[in-house]
Short mmCIF file of C-alpha atoms in Angstrom, two decimals:
data_model
loop_
_atom_site.label_atom_id
_atom_site.label_comp_id
_atom_site.label_asym_id
_atom_site.label_seq_id
_atom_site.Cartn_x
_atom_site.Cartn_y
_atom_site.Cartn_z
CA MET A 1 0.00 0.00 0.00
CA TYR A 2 2.79 2.45 0.84
CA ARG A 3 4.38 1.90 -2.58
CA LYS A 4 1.05 2.71 -4.22
CA ASP A 5 0.62 5.81 -2.03
CA GLU A 6 4.06 7.03 -3.12
CA GLU A 7 3.24 6.43 -6.78
CA ILE A 8 -0.06 8.32 -6.56
CA ALA A 9 1.55 11.14 -4.55
CA ARG A 10 4.22 11.55 -7.25
CA ARG A 11 1.55 11.57 -9.93
CA ILE A 12 -0.28 14.48 -8.31
CA GLY A 13 2.88 16.33 -7.25
CA ILE A 14 2.79 15.78 -3.49
CA ALA A 15 5.85 14.74 -1.49
CA ILE A 16 5.35 12.02 1.12
CA GLY A 17 4.79 13.76 4.46
CA GLU A 18 3.79 17.06 2.85
CA ARG A 19 0.65 18.65 4.21
CA ARG A 20 -1.89 20.26 1.90
CA ALA A 21 -5.45 21.43 2.21
CA TRP A 22 -7.98 18.89 0.95
CA SER A 23 -9.14 21.41 -1.64
CA GLN A 24 -5.61 21.50 -3.10
CA VAL A 25 -5.37 17.69 -3.19
CA VAL A 26 -8.70 17.54 -5.01
CA ALA A 27 -7.55 20.19 -7.49
CA ASP A 28 -4.32 18.27 -8.11
CA VAL A 29 -6.19 15.02 -8.70
CA ALA A 30 -8.61 16.75 -11.06
CA ALA A 31 -5.72 18.28 -13.01
CA ARG A 32 -3.46 15.23 -13.20
CA VAL A 33 -5.52 12.05 -12.96
CA LYS A 34 -8.32 10.89 -15.23
CA PRO A 35 -10.71 8.09 -14.28
CA HIS A 36 -9.24 5.77 -16.92
CA ASP A 37 -5.74 6.28 -15.41
CA ILE A 38 -6.77 4.19 -12.41
CA GLY A 39 -6.70 1.01 -14.48
CA SER A 40 -2.96 1.39 -15.07
CA LEU A 41 -2.00 3.17 -11.84
CA CYS A 42 -3.74 0.56 -9.73
CA SER A 43 -3.54 -2.53 -11.94
CA ASP A 44 -2.01 -4.61 -9.14
CA CYS A 45 -4.48 -3.51 -6.45
CA ARG A 46 -7.05 -6.06 -5.37
CA TRP A 47 -9.65 -3.28 -5.02
CA GLU A 48 -9.25 -1.95 -8.58
CA PRO A 49 -11.81 -4.33 -10.17
CA TYR A 50 -14.51 -2.89 -7.91
CA GLY A 51 -14.15 0.51 -9.60
CA LEU A 52 -14.35 2.59 -6.42
CA CYS A 53 -11.25 4.67 -7.10
CA ARG A 54 -12.14 5.17 -10.76
CA GLU A 55 -15.58 6.34 -9.61
CA GLY A 56 -14.01 8.59 -6.97
CA VAL A 57 -11.74 10.29 -9.51
CA ALA A 58 -14.71 10.75 -11.85
CA HIS A 59 -16.61 12.37 -8.98
CA ILE A 60 -13.70 14.75 -8.27
CA HIS A 61 -13.88 15.89 -11.89
CA LEU A 62 -17.55 16.76 -11.35
CA SER A 63 -17.41 18.24 -7.85
CA PRO A 64 -14.73 19.05 -5.28
CA GLN A 65 -17.11 18.07 -2.47
CA LEU A 66 -16.94 14.67 -0.81
CA ARG A 67 -20.00 12.53 -1.24
CA GLU A 68 -22.05 11.65 1.81
CA LEU A 69 -21.54 8.14 3.07
CA PRO A 70 -24.58 5.90 3.32
CA PRO A 71 -25.82 5.22 6.84
CA ALA A 72 -24.15 2.27 8.53
#
C-alpha cells in the first residue's frame, strides 16, 4: 500500500509527508488524474476491479465536495 501511495503522490505532485489542504489535493487530482488512469495506476491492487477509485476520480472531476456516506 505504501508503494502505491508514493506512486499516486508523485503523480499528483505531493511529497510524502507534505501537508496540503484537501481542496488543493482535489484540485491536483482533477488536473493530473483521469478516471481511466486508475486502471494502469492501480492494476495490481485487489480493489481496482470494484471501480471505487475510478468512480471517486470521476466524482472529483464533477465536484470538489466529498459525497455523503450511506448510513451504517
